[in-house]
PDB file of C-alpha atoms in Angstrom:
ATOM      1  CA  UNK T   1      89.544  27.655 -32.842  1.00  0.00           C
ATOM      2  CA  UNK T   2      92.058  31.262 -33.731  1.00  0.00           C
ATOM      3  CA  UNK T   3      92.885  32.791 -30.153  1.00  0.00           C
ATOM      4  CA  UNK T   4      96.372  33.200 -30.032  1.00  0.00           C
ATOM      5  CA  UNK T   5      97.735  32.517 -26.810  1.00  0.00           C
ATOM      6  CA  UNK T   6      96.927  28.821 -27.955  1.00  0.00           C
ATOM      7  CA  UNK T   7      98.414  28.841 -31.158  1.00  0.00           C
ATOM      8  CA  UNK T   8     102.196  29.854 -30.018  1.00  0.00           C
ATOM      9  CA  UNK T   9     102.408  30.081 -25.697  1.00  0.00           C
ATOM     10  CA  UNK T  10     103.274  26.135 -25.420  1.00  0.00           C
ATOM     11  CA  UNK T  11     101.454  26.704 -21.748  1.00  0.00           C
ATOM     12  CA  UNK T  12      98.202  26.517 -23.165  1.00  0.00           C
ATOM     13  CA  UNK T  13      96.405  23.404 -24.935  1.00  0.00           C
ATOM     14  CA  UNK T  14      93.774  23.450 -26.624  1.00  0.00           C
ATOM     15  CA  UNK T  15      93.151  19.877 -26.471  1.00  0.00           C
ATOM     16  CA  UNK T  16      92.497  20.965 -23.329  1.00  0.00           C
ATOM     17  CA  UNK T  17      88.291  21.543 -22.742  1.00  0.00           C
ATOM     18  CA  UNK T  18      88.521  23.439 -19.453  1.00  0.00           C
ATOM     19  CA  UNK T  19      91.847  25.598 -20.216  1.00  0.00           C
ATOM     20  CA  UNK T  20      89.768  26.405 -22.842  1.00  0.00           C
ATOM     21  CA  UNK T  21      86.588  27.086 -21.863  1.00  0.00           C
ATOM     22  CA  UNK T  22      87.853  29.113 -18.958  1.00  0.00           C
ATOM     23  CA  UNK T  23      90.657  31.453 -20.996  1.00  0.00           C
ATOM     24  CA  UNK T  24      87.496  31.675 -22.981  1.00  0.00           C
ATOM     25  CA  UNK T  25      85.767  33.372 -20.065  1.00  0.00           C
ATOM     26  CA  UNK T  26      88.480  34.761 -19.046  1.00  0.00           C
ATOM     27  CA  UNK T  27      88.338  37.327 -22.226  1.00  0.00           C
ATOM     28  CA  UNK T  28      85.379  38.369 -21.541  1.00  0.00           C
ATOM     29  CA  UNK T  29      85.734  39.037 -17.733  1.00  0.00           C
ATOM     30  CA  UNK T  30      89.097  40.083 -18.201  1.00  0.00           C
ATOM     31  CA  UNK T  31      89.976  41.608 -21.281  1.00  0.00           C
ATOM     32  CA  UNK T  32      86.533  43.162 -22.682  1.00  0.00           C
ATOM     33  CA  UNK T  33      86.193  40.508 -25.354  1.00  0.00           C
ATOM     34  CA  UNK T  34      82.640  40.919 -26.631  1.00  0.00           C
ATOM     35  CA  UNK T  35      81.065  37.726 -26.035  1.00  0.00           C
ATOM     36  CA  UNK T  36      79.707  36.896 -30.033  1.00  0.00           C
ATOM     37  CA  UNK T  37      83.617  37.619 -30.610  1.00  0.00           C
ATOM     38  CA  UNK T  38      85.273  34.918 -27.640  1.00  0.00           C
ATOM     39  CA  UNK T  39      82.708  32.543 -28.352  1.00  0.00           C
ATOM     40  CA  UNK T  40      84.185  32.358 -31.989  1.00  0.00           C
ATOM     41  CA  UNK T  41      87.911  33.126 -31.263  1.00  0.00           C
ATOM     42  CA  UNK T  42      87.249  30.105 -28.586  1.00  0.00           C
ATOM     43  CA  UNK T  43      85.441  27.331 -30.802  1.00  0.00           C
ATOM     44  CA  UNK T  44      81.985  27.775 -29.533  1.00  0.00           C
ATOM     45  CA  UNK T  45      78.793  29.096 -29.376  1.00  0.00           C
ATOM     46  CA  UNK T  46      76.937  31.892 -27.250  1.00  0.00           C
ATOM     47  CA  UNK T  47      75.357  30.150 -26.016  1.00  0.00           C
ATOM     48  CA  UNK T  48      78.081  27.635 -24.881  1.00  0.00           C
ATOM     49  CA  UNK T  49      79.582  30.399 -22.904  1.00  0.00           C
ATOM     50  CA  UNK T  50      76.882  31.602 -20.978  1.00  0.00           C
ATOM     51  CA  UNK T  51      76.173  27.691 -19.491  1.00  0.00           C
ATOM     52  CA  UNK T  52      79.565  26.852 -18.958  1.00  0.00           C
ATOM     53  CA  UNK T  53      79.300  31.006 -17.001  1.00  0.00           C
ATOM     54  CA  UNK T  54      76.698  30.054 -15.651  1.00  0.00           C
ATOM     55  CA  UNK T  55      77.930  26.313 -14.914  1.00  0.00           C
ATOM     56  CA  UNK T  56      81.382  28.541 -13.572  1.00  0.00           C
ATOM     57  CA  UNK T  57      79.396  30.580 -11.098  1.00  0.00           C
ATOM     58  CA  UNK T  58      77.716  28.182  -8.973  1.00  0.00           C
ATOM     59  CA  UNK T  59      80.720  25.685  -9.374  1.00  0.00           C
ATOM     60  CA  UNK T  60      84.095  26.929 -10.061  1.00  0.00           C
ATOM     61  CA  UNK T  61      86.654  24.958 -11.886  1.00  0.00           C
ATOM     62  CA  UNK T  62      84.990  21.744 -11.259  1.00  0.00           C
ATOM     63  CA  UNK T  63      81.846  23.382 -13.834  1.00  0.00           C
ATOM     64  CA  UNK T  64      84.312  23.266 -16.574  1.00  0.00           C
ATOM     65  CA  UNK T  65      84.474  20.198 -15.610  1.00  0.00           C
ATOM     66  CA  UNK T  66      83.244  17.625 -18.796  1.00  0.00           C
ATOM     67  CA  UNK T  67      79.574  15.965 -18.049  1.00  0.00           C
ATOM     68  CA  UNK T  68      78.605  12.818 -18.354  1.00  0.00           C
ATOM     69  CA  UNK T  69      75.704  13.225 -20.243  1.00  0.00           C
ATOM     70  CA  UNK T  70      71.849  11.180 -20.487  1.00  0.00           C
ATOM     71  CA  UNK T  71      70.929   9.145 -17.910  1.00  0.00           C
ATOM     72  CA  UNK T  72      73.144   7.889 -14.521  1.00  0.00           C
ATOM     73  CA  UNK T  73      71.021   4.871 -14.405  1.00  0.00           C
ATOM     74  CA  UNK T  74      68.048   2.352 -15.427  1.00  0.00           C
ATOM     75  CA  UNK T  75      65.813   4.778 -15.258  1.00  0.00           C
ATOM     76  CA  UNK T  76      63.090   2.626 -17.110  1.00  0.00           C
ATOM     77  CA  UNK T  77      63.911  -0.481 -14.599  1.00  0.00           C
ATOM     78  CA  UNK T  78      61.929   1.078 -10.879  1.00  0.00           C
ATOM     79  CA  UNK T  79      61.653  -1.229  -7.899  1.00  0.00           C
ATOM     80  CA  UNK T  80      58.172  -2.522  -9.542  1.00  0.00           C
ATOM     81  CA  UNK T  81      59.407  -3.391 -13.014  1.00  0.00           C
ATOM     82  CA  UNK T  82      62.716  -4.660 -11.048  1.00  0.00           C
ATOM     83  CA  UNK T  83      60.197  -6.959  -9.028  1.00  0.00           C
ATOM     84  CA  UNK T  84      58.655  -8.377 -12.137  1.00  0.00           C
ATOM     85  CA  UNK T  85      62.489  -9.711 -14.098  1.00  0.00           C
ATOM     86  CA  UNK T  86      63.359 -10.957 -10.487  1.00  0.00           C
ATOM     87  CA  UNK T  87      59.934 -12.556 -10.463  1.00  0.00           C
ATOM     88  CA  UNK T  88      59.782 -13.676 -13.959  1.00  0.00           C
ATOM     89  CA  UNK T  89      63.853 -15.262 -13.729  1.00  0.00           C
ATOM     90  CA  UNK T  90      62.570 -16.516 -10.567  1.00  0.00           C
ATOM     91  CA  UNK T  91      59.467 -19.208 -12.513  1.00  0.00           C
ATOM     92  CA  UNK T  92      61.244 -19.955 -16.120  1.00  0.00           C
ATOM     93  CA  UNK T  93      65.363 -19.165 -14.532  1.00  0.00           C
ATOM     94  CA  UNK T  94      66.777 -19.521 -18.182  1.00  0.00           C
ATOM     95  CA  UNK T  95      64.207 -16.690 -19.142  1.00  0.00           C
ATOM     96  CA  UNK T  96      66.387 -14.396 -22.055  1.00  0.00           C
ATOM     97  CA  UNK T  97      66.545 -11.323 -21.809  1.00  0.00           C
ATOM     98  CA  UNK T  98      64.524 -10.570 -25.192  1.00  0.00           C
ATOM     99  CA  UNK T  99      61.845 -11.973 -23.595  1.00  0.00           C
ATOM    100  CA  UNK T 100      61.633 -10.157 -20.441  1.00  0.00           C
ATOM    101  CA  UNK T 101      61.351  -7.298 -22.233  1.00  0.00           C
ATOM    102  CA  UNK T 102      58.111  -8.269 -24.429  1.00  0.00           C
ATOM    103  CA  UNK T 103      57.291  -8.983 -20.765  1.00  0.00           C
ATOM    104  CA  UNK T 104      58.081  -5.555 -20.162  1.00  0.00           C
ATOM    105  CA  UNK T 105      56.378  -4.367 -23.036  1.00  0.00           C
ATOM    106  CA  UNK T 106      53.404  -5.229 -22.624  1.00  0.00           C
ATOM    107  CA  UNK T 107      52.730  -5.171 -19.251  1.00  0.00           C
ATOM    108  CA  UNK T 108      54.971  -2.014 -18.246  1.00  0.00           C
ATOM    109  CA  UNK T 109      53.700  -1.136 -21.548  1.00  0.00           C
ATOM    110  CA  UNK T 110      57.706   0.573 -21.598  1.00  0.00           C
ATOM    111  CA  UNK T 111      60.565   0.345 -24.351  1.00  0.00           C
ATOM    112  CA  UNK T 112      63.899  -1.518 -22.796  1.00  0.00           C
ATOM    113  CA  UNK T 113      66.940  -2.046 -24.471  1.00  0.00           C
ATOM    114  CA  UNK T 114      67.848  -5.975 -23.406  1.00  0.00           C
ATOM    115  CA  UNK T 115      71.433  -4.659 -22.821  1.00  0.00           C
ATOM    116  CA  UNK T 116      69.431  -2.174 -19.712  1.00  0.00           C
ATOM    117  CA  UNK T 117      68.614  -5.467 -18.193  1.00  0.00           C
ATOM    118  CA  UNK T 118      71.239  -7.731 -18.475  1.00  0.00           C
ATOM    119  CA  UNK T 119      73.077  -5.054 -16.640  1.00  0.00           C
ATOM    120  CA  UNK T 120      69.714  -4.356 -14.244  1.00  0.00           C
ATOM    121  CA  UNK T 121      70.375  -8.348 -13.519  1.00  0.00           C
ATOM    122  CA  UNK T 122      73.530  -8.406 -12.310  1.00  0.00           C
ATOM    123  CA  UNK T 123      73.587  -5.036 -10.585  1.00  0.00           C
ATOM    124  CA  UNK T 124      71.171  -7.228  -8.597  1.00  0.00           C
ATOM    125  CA  UNK T 125      72.443 -10.393  -8.300  1.00  0.00           C
ATOM    126  CA  UNK T 126      75.591  -8.220  -6.746  1.00  0.00           C
ATOM    127  CA  UNK T 127      73.435  -6.581  -4.535  1.00  0.00           C
ATOM    128  CA  UNK T 128      71.477  -9.672  -3.368  1.00  0.00           C
ATOM    129  CA  UNK T 129      73.759 -12.910  -3.805  1.00  0.00           C
ATOM    130  CA  UNK T 130      71.847 -16.121  -3.153  1.00  0.00           C
ATOM    131  CA  UNK T 131      73.380 -17.923  -0.539  1.00  0.00           C
TER     132      UNK T 131
END
C-alpha cells in the first residue's frame, strides 16, 4: 500500500481492510483518482475495486466486511444422504466414518471428507438426542 494517509496519519490503520477498501472507494469518488491508480495505491487489483464498489453500493459499509469463503454447510450431505448414514449407524452402531464415507461413495457417487461426516453426525445427535 502506498497511500500517504495510511503512512502519515495514526487514525488510518493499514491492517483494517474495511477502512482501506472504503478509502480506496472514496479516493475514486471524491478525490477523482482513477480506478487503476487507486487500486494500486491501496494494494488491490482493479477487479477487487469493482467487486468492492458493487458490494458497497448494495450493502453499504457491511458490504466491505470480509466474507467467509466456501460452503457454509455440509452441502453434499443432503437429507437423503444423512438418512442413509443414519440407517448405516442403526445397523452397525460402531461403524467408522471411513466406512460410512466409502458406502456414501458407492451409493451416491459422492466424495465426502470423513470430518464432514463426523460433524454432520454430531449435529444430527444435537438436533435429535436419544431419549
